[in-house]
CSV table of C-alpha atoms in Angstrom, one decimal:
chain,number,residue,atom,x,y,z
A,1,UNK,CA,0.0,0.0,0.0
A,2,UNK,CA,0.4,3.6,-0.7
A,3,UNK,CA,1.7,6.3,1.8
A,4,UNK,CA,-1.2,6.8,4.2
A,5,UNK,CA,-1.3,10.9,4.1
A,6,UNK,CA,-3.2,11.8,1.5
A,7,UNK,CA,-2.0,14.0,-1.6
A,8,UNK,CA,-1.9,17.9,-0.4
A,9,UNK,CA,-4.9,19.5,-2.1
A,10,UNK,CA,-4.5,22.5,-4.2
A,11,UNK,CA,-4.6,25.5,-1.2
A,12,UNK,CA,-7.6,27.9,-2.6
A,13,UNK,CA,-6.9,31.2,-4.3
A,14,UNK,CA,-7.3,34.5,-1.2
A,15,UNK,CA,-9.0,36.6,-4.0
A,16,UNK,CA,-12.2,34.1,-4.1
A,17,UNK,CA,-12.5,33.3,-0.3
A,18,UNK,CA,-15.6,33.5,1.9
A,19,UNK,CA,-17.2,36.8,2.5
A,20,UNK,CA,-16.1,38.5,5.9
A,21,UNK,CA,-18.0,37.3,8.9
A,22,UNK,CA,-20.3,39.4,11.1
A,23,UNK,CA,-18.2,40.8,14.5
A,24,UNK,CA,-15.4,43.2,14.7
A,25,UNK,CA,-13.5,43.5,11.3
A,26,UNK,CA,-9.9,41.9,11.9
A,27,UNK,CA,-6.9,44.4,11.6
A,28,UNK,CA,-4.7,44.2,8.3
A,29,UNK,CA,-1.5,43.8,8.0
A,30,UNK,CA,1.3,41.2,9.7
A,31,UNK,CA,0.7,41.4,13.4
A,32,UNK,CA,0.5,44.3,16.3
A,33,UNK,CA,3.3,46.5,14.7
A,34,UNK,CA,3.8,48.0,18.3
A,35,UNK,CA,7.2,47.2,19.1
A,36,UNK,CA,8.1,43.6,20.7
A,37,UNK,CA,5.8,43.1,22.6
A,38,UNK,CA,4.9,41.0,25.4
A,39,UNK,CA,6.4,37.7,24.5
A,40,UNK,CA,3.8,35.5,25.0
A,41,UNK,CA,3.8,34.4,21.1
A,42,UNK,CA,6.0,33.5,18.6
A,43,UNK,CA,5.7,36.8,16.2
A,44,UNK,CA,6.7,34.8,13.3
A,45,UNK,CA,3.3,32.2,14.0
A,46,UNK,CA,1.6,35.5,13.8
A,47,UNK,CA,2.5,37.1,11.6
A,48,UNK,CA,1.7,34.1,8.8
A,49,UNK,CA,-2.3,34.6,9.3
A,50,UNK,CA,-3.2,36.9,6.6
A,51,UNK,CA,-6.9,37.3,8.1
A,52,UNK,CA,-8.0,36.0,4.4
A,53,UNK,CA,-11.7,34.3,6.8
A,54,UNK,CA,-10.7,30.7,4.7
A,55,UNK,CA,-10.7,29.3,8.7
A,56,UNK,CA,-14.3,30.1,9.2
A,57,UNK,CA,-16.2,27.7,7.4
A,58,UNK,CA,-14.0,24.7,9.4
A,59,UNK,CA,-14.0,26.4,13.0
A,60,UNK,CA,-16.7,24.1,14.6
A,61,UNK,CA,-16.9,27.2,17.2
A,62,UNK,CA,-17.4,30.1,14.6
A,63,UNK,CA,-20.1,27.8,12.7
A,64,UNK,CA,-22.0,27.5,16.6
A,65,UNK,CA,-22.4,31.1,16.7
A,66,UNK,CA,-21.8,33.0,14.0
A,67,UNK,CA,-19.4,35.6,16.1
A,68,UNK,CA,-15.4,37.1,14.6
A,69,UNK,CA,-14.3,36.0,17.9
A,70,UNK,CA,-15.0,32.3,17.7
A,71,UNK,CA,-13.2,32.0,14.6
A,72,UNK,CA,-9.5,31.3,14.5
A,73,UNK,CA,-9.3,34.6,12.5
A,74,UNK,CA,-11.1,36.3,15.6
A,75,UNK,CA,-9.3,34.6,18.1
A,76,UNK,CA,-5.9,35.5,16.3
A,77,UNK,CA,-6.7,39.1,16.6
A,78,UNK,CA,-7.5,38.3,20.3
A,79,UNK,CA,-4.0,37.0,20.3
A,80,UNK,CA,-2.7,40.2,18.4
A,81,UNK,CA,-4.0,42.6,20.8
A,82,UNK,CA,-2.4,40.4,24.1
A,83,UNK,CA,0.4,40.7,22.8
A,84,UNK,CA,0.7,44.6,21.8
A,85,UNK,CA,-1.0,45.2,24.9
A,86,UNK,CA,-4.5,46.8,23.7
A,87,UNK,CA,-5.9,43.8,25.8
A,88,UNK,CA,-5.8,43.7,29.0
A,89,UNK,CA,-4.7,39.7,30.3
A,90,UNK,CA,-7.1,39.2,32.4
A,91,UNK,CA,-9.7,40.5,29.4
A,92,UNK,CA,-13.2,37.9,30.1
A,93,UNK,CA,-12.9,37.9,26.5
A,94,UNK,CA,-9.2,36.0,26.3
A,95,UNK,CA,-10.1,33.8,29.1
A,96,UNK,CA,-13.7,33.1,27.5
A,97,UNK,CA,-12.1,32.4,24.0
A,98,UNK,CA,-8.9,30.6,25.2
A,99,UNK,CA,-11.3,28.2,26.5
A,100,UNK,CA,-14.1,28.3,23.9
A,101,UNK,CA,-11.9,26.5,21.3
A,102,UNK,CA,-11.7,22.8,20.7
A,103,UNK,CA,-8.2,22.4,19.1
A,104,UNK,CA,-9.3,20.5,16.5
A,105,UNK,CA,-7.1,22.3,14.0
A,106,UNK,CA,-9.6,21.9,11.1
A,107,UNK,CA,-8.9,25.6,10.1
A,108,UNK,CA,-4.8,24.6,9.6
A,109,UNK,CA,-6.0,22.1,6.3
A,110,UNK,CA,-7.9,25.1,5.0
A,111,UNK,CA,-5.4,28.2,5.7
A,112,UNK,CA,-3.6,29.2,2.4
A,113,UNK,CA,-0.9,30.8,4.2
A,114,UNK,CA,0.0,27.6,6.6
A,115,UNK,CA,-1.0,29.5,10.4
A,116,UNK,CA,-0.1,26.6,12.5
A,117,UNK,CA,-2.9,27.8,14.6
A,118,UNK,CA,-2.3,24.7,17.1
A,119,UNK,CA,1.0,26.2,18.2
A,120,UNK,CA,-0.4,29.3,19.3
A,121,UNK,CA,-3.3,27.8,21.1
A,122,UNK,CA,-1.0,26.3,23.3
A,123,UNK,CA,1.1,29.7,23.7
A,124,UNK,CA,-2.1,31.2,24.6
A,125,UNK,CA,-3.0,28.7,26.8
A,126,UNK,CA,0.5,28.7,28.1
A,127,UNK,CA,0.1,32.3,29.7
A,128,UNK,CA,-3.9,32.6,29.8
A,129,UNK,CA,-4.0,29.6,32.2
A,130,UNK,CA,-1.7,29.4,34.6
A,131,UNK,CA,-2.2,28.9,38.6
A,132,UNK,CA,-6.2,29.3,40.1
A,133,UNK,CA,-7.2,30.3,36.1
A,134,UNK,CA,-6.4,26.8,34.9
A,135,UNK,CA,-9.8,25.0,35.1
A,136,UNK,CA,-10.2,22.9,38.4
A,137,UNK,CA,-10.7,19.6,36.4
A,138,UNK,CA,-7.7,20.5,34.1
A,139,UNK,CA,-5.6,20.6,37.4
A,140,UNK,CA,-6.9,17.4,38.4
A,141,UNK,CA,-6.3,15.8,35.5
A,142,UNK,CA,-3.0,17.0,35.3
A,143,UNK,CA,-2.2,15.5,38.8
A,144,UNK,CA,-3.4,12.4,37.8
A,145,UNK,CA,-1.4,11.2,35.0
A,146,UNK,CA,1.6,13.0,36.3
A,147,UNK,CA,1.7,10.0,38.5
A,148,UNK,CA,2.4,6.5,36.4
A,149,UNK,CA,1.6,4.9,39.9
A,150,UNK,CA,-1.6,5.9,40.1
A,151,UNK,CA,-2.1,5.2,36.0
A,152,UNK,CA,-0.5,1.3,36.5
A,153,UNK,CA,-3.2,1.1,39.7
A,154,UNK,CA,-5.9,1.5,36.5
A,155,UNK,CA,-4.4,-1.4,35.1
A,156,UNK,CA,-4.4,-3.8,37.8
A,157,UNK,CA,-8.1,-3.0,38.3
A,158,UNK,CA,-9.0,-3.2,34.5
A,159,UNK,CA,-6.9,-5.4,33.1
A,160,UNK,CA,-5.4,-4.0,30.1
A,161,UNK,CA,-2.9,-5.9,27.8
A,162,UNK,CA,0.3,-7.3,30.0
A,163,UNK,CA,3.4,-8.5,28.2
A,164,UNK,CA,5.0,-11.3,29.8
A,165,UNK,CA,8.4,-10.1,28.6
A,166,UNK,CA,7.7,-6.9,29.8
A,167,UNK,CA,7.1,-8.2,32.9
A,168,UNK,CA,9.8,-10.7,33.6
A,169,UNK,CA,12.2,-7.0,33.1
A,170,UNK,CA,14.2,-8.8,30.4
A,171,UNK,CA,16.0,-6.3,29.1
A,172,UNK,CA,16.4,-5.9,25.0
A,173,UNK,CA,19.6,-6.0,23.6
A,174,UNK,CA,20.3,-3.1,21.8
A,175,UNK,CA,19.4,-4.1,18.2
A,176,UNK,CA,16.4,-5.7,19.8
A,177,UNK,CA,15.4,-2.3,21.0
A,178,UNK,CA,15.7,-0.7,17.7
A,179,UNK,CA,14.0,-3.5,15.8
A,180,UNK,CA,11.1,-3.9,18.4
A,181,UNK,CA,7.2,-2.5,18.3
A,182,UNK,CA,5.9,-1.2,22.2
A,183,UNK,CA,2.3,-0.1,22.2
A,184,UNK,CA,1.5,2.9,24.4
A,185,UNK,CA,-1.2,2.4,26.9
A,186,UNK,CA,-3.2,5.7,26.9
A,187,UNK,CA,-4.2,7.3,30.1
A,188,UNK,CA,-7.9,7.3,29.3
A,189,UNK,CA,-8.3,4.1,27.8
A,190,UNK,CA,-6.0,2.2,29.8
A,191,UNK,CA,-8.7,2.6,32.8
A,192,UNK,CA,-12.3,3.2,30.5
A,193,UNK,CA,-11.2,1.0,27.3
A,194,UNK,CA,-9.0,-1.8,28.8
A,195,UNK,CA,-10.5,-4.0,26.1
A,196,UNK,CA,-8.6,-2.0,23.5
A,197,UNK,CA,-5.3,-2.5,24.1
A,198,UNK,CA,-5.7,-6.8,24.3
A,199,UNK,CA,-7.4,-6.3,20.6
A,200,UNK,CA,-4.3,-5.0,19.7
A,201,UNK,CA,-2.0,-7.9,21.4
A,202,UNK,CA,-4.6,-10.6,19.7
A,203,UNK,CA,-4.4,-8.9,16.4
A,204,UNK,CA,-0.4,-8.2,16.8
A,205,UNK,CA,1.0,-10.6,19.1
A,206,UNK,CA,4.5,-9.3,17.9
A,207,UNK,CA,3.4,-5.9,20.1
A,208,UNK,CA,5.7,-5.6,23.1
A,209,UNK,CA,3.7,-3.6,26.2
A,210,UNK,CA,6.7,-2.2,28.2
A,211,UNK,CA,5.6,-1.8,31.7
A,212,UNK,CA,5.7,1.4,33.8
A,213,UNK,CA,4.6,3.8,30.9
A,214,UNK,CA,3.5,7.3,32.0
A,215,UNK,CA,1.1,10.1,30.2
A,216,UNK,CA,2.6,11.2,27.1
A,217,UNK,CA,2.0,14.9,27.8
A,218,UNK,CA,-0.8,15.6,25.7
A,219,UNK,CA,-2.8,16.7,28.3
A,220,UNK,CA,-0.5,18.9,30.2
A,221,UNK,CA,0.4,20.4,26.2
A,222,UNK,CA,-3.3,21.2,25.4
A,223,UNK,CA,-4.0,22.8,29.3
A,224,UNK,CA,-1.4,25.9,29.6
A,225,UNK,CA,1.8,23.3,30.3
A,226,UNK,CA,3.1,22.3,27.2
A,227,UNK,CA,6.9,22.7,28.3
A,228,UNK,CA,6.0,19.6,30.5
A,229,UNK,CA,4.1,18.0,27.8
A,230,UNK,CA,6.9,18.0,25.7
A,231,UNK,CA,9.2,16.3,28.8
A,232,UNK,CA,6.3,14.3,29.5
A,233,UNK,CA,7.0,13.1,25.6
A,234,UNK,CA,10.6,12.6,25.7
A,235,UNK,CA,10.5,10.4,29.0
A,236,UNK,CA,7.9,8.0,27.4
A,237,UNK,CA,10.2,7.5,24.3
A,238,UNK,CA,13.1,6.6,26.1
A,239,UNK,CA,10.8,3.9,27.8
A,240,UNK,CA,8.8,2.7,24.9
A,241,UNK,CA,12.0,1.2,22.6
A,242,UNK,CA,11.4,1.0,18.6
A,243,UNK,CA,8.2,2.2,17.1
A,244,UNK,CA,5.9,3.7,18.9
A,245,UNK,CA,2.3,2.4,18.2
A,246,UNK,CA,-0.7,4.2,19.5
A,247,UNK,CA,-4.5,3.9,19.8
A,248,UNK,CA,-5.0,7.3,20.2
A,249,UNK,CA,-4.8,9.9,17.6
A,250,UNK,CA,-4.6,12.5,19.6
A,251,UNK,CA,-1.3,11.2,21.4
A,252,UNK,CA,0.3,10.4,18.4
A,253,UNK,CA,0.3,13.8,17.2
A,254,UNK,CA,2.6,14.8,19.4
A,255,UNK,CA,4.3,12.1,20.3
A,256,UNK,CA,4.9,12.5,16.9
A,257,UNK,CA,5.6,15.8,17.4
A,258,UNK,CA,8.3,15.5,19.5
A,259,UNK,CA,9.7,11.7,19.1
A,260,UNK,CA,9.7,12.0,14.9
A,261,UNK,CA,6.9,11.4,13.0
A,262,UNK,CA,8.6,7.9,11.7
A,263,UNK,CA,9.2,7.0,15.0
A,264,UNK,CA,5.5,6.9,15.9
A,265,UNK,CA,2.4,5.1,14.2
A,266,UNK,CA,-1.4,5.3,14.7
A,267,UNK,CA,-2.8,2.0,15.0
A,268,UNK,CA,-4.8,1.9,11.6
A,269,UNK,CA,-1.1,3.8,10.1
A,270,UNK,CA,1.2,0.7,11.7
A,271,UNK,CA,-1.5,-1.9,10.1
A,272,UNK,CA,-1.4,-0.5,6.4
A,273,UNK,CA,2.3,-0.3,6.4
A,274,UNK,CA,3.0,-3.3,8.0
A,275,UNK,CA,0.7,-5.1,5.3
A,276,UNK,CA,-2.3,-6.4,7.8
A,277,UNK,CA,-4.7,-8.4,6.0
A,278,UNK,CA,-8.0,-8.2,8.0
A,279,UNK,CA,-9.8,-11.4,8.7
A,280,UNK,CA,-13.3,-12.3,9.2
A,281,UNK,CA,-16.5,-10.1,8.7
A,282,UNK,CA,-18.3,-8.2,11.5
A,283,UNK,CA,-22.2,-9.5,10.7
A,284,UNK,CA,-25.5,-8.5,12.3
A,285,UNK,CA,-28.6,-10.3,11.9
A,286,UNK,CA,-26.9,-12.8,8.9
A,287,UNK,CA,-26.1,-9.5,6.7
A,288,UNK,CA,-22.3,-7.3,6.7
A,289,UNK,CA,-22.5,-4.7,9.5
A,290,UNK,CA,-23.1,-1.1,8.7
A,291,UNK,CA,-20.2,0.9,10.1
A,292,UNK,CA,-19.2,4.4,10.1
A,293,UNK,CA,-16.1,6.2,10.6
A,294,UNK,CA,-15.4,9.0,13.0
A,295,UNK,CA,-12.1,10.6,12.8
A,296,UNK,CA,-9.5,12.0,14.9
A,297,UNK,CA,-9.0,15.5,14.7
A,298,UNK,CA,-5.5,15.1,15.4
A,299,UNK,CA,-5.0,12.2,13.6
A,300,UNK,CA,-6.2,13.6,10.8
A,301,UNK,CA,-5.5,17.3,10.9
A,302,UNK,CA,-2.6,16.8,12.1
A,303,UNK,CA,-1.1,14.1,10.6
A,304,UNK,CA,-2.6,13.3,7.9
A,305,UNK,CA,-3.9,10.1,8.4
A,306,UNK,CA,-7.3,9.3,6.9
A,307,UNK,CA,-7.7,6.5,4.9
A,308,UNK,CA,-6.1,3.3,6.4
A,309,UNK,CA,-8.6,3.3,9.5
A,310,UNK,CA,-11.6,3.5,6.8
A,311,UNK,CA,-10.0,0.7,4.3
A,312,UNK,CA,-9.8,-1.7,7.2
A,313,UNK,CA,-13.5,-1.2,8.1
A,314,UNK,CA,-14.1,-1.7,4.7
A,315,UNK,CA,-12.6,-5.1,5.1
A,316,UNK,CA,-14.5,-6.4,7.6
A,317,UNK,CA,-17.8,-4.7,7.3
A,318,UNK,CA,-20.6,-2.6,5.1
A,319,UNK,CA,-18.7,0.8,5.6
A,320,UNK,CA,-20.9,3.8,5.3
A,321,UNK,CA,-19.0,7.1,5.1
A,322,UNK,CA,-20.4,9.5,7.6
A,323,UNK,CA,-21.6,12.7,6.1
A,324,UNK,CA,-18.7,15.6,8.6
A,325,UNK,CA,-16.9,12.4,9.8
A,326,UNK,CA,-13.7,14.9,9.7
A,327,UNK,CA,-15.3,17.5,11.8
A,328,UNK,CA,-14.9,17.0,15.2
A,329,UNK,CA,-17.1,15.5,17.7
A,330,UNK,CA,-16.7,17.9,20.5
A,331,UNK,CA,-14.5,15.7,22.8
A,332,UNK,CA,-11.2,17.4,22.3
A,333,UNK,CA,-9.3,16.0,25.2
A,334,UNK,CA,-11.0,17.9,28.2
A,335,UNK,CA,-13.5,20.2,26.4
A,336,UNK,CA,-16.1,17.6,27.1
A,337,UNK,CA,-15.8,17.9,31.0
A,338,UNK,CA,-14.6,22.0,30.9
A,339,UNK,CA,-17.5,22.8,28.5
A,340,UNK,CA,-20.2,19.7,28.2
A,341,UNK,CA,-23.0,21.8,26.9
A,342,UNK,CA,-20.6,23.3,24.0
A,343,UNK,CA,-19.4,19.7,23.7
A,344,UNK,CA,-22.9,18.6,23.1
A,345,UNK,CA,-23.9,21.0,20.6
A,346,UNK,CA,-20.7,19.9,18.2
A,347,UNK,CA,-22.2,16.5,18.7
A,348,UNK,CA,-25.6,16.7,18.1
A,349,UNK,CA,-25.1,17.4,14.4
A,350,UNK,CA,-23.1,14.0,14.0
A,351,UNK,CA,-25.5,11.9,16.1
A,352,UNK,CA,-28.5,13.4,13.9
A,353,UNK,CA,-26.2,12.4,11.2
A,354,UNK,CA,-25.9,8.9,12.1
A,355,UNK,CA,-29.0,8.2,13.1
A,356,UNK,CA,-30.8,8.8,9.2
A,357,UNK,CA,-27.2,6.5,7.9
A,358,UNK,CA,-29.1,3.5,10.3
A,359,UNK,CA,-25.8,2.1,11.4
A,360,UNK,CA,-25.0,-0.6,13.4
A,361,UNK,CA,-21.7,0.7,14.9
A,362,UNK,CA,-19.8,3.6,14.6
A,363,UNK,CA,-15.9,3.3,14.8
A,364,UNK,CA,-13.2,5.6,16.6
A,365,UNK,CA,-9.7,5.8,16.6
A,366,UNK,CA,-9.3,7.8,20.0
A,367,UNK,CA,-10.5,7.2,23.1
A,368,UNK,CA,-11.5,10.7,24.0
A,369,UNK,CA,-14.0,10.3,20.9
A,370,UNK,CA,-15.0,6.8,21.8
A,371,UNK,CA,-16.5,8.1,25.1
A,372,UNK,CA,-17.9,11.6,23.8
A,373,UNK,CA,-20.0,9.0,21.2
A,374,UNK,CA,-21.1,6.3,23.3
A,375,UNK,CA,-22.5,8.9,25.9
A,376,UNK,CA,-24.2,10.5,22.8
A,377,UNK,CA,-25.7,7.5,21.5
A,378,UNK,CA,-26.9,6.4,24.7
A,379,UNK,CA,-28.3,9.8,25.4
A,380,UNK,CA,-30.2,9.5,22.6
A,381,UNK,CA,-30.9,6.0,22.6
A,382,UNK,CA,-29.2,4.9,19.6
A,383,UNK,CA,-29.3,1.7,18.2
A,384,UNK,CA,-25.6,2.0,17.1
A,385,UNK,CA,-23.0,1.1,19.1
A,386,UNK,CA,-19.7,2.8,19.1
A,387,UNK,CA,-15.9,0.8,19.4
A,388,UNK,CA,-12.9,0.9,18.8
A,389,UNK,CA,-11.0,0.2,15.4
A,390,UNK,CA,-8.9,-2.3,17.2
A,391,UNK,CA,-11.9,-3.7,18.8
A,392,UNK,CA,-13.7,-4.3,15.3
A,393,UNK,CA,-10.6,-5.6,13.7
A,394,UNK,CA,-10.9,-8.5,16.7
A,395,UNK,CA,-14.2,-9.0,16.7
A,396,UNK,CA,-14.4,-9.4,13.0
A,397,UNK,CA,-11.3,-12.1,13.3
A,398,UNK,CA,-13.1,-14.0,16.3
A,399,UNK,CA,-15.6,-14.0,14.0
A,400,UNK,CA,-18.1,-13.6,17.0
A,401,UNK,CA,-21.7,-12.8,17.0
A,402,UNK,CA,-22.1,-8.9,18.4
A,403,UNK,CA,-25.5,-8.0,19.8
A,404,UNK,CA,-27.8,-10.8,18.4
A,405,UNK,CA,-25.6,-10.5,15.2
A,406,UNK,CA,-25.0,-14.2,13.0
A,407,UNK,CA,-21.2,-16.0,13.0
A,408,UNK,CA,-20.3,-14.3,9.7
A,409,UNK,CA,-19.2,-15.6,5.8
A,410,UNK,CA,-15.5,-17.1,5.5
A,411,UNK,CA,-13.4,-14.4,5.2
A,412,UNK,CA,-13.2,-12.3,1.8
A,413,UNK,CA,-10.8,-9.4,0.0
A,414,UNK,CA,-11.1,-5.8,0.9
A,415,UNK,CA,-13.3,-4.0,-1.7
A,416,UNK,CA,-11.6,-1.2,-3.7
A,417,UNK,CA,-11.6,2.3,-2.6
A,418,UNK,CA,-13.3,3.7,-0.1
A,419,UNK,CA,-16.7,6.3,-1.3
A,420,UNK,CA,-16.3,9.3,0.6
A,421,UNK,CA,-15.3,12.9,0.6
A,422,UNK,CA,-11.4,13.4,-0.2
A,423,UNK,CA,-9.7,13.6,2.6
A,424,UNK,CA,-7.8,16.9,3.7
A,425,UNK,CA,-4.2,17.5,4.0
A,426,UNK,CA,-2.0,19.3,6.9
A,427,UNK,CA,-0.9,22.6,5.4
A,428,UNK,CA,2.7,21.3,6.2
A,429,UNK,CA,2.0,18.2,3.8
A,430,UNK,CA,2.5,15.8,6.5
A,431,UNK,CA,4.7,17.1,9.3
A,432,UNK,CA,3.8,17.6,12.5
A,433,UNK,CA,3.2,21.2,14.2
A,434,UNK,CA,2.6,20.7,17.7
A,435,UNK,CA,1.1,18.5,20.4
A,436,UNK,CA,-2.7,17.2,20.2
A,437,UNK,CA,-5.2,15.2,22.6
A,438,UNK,CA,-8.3,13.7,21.5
């Protein structure tokens, strides 16, 4: 198989873009212009946005309400007037906008003039949230994963996947260590999703799970600490030897980020380039399950990676492409607990979505998402159910009957391409600009 980021689209001509958006009209020009200024940004990250409104037709925020502000244009001139010091910090405005955006990075596929927009979110967040103004839960959070002791407790409890190596402390040789494949336990899922990370070890035996793994960082990166997100980062590669394989999109954005993008792989990326052959089908009531696809923000925005998880759906089931399956749910790491009713309103469009496709399962490829959709689809008591990628990819090979579903046909090829939308391509055409969660 091909290279799983997609071809860069064509970026779209400034002269022809959207009409300006109602609000406050964004200052021209290439940033404050009032000497240096504070220092909280990088003037060059800036500087790039061109205030050309291409961002406001993929900010899930700005399409909510309709305000400049909740726009990533808006929110950059926000950013612009911190820094030249026509804002006050402790503006309700900064602290309400800081906080109102997902991080999805949707607007960096779109942006003509490549604003890595995620880099300065996290420099905002960097200054705007810092002590008591960091959000309880985020602090909580925080405290939690910064303790692996209290993250391997979640495993004795729930029983994620053990490695028997692992565990007898034999160490690897150093070829071995180059040559070897460790999968990352995610802090979320290793306690909520346990079942995840054993799919993997009974579809990959060859997986190594290295024992005392800690957070990779992505939270403290995406909640005003990203200086120990990125040592967060660095202190799970040197524990994880080889390629890095992850179940979360979200963490392997910037584990990508900061280990090298060809050091880590996406579950669905390490599959297609490893040449996985799917087996079995996932079948409900004697006929091919219906699935749909929800994607990672990160994972897709960020690095690229669309189509592997949907050709390995396709393998094993009826996959139905889901109409905004690249726009994000509303999970975005801790948005979902910070600002549920938002985070409900970005979901409600999908779930209305899903229910007129009349599928039997949705799939995720990040645990943050997993959870945002089951709670949806139980809210609004769906028939679908939603899992893991890993956890269809077993099922489909147990070939097990799933909710009152038949034992399935003998397995069969993958059909050809994948219907759908194109996928969209990071501005940077594959590399990585900053950390991501969810």
């Amino acid at each position: 198989m091909t290279d799983s980021a997609p071809r860069p689209a064509p970026r779209p001509d400034p002269a022809s873009g959207p009409e300006p958006a109602s609000g406050p009209e964004p200052p021209s020009g290439h940033g404050p212009g009032r000497g240096e200024g504070l220092g909280v940004f990088d003037k060059a990250l800036l500087d790039r946005c061109i205030s050309c409104g291409f961002c406001l037709p993929a900010c899930p925020t700005y399409t909510l309400t309709r305000q400049e502000p909740s726009s990533p244009r808006g929110r950059i001139t926000l950013m612009r007037a911190l820094e030249s010091g026509d804002l006050a910090p402790d503006d309700p405005t900064l602290a309400e906008e800081s906080s109102f955006c997902l991080g999805c990075r949707a607007c960096e596929t779109v942006c003509p003039a490549g604003v890595e927009y995620g880099r300065l979110l996290e420099q905002w967040r960097d200054h705007q949230w810092q002590g008591r103004d960091r959000p309880l839960i985020a602090r909580l959070l925080m405290a939690l994963v910064s303790r692996p002791w209290l993250l391997r407790l979640q495993g004795l409890v729930r029983r994620h996947a053990r490695d028997r190596r692992a565990a007898r402390g034999r160490r690897l040789a150093r070829g071995e260590r180059e040559q070897a494949v460790s999968l990352m336990l995610g802090c979320v899922e290793r306690g909520l999703y346990p079942s995840v990370s054993r799919a993997v070890r009974e579809l990959r035996p060859e997986v190594t799970v290295p024992s005392g793994q800690g957070c990779c960082g992505a939270l403290h990166a995406h909640n005003g600490d990203s200086a120990a997100g990125a040592e967060m980062a660095r202190a799970l590669g040197e524990r994880l030897p080889g390629t890095v394989v992850t179940t979360s999109g979200g963490c392997a954005a910037h584990l990508a980020h900061h280990l090298g993008r060809d050091r880590v792989r996406e579950l669905s990326d390490y599959l297609e380039r490893t040449g996985h052959r799917p087996a079995g089908r996932v079948t409900v009531g004697g006929r091919p399950a219906r699935v749909a696809l929800q994607d990672s923000c990160h994972l897709r925005n960020g690095l690229g990676v669309t189509r592997p998880p949907r050709e390995l759906v396709a393998a094993v089931a009826d996959y139905v492409e889901l109409p905004g399956a690249g726009d994000c749910c509303g999970a975005a790491g801790t948005y979902a607990m910070l600002r549920p009713d938002d985070s409900r309103a970005v979901l409600d469009p999908k779930l209305e979505a899903l229910r007129k496709l009349d599928v039997d399962y949705v799939v995720a490829v990040n645990p943050g998402c997993l959870r945002q959709l089951r709670q949806g689809l139980r809210r609004t008591r769906s028939r679908a159910k939603a899992v893991h990628l890993a956890e269809l990819l077993a099922m489909a090979a147990r070939s097990e009957p799933e909710g009152g579903s038949d034992p399935g046909p003998e397995d069969e090829p993958a059909p050809g391409p994948v219907p759908g939308p194109a996928p969209r391509q990071d501005p940077g055409q594959g590399t990585v600009a900053g950390p991501a969660e969810g």
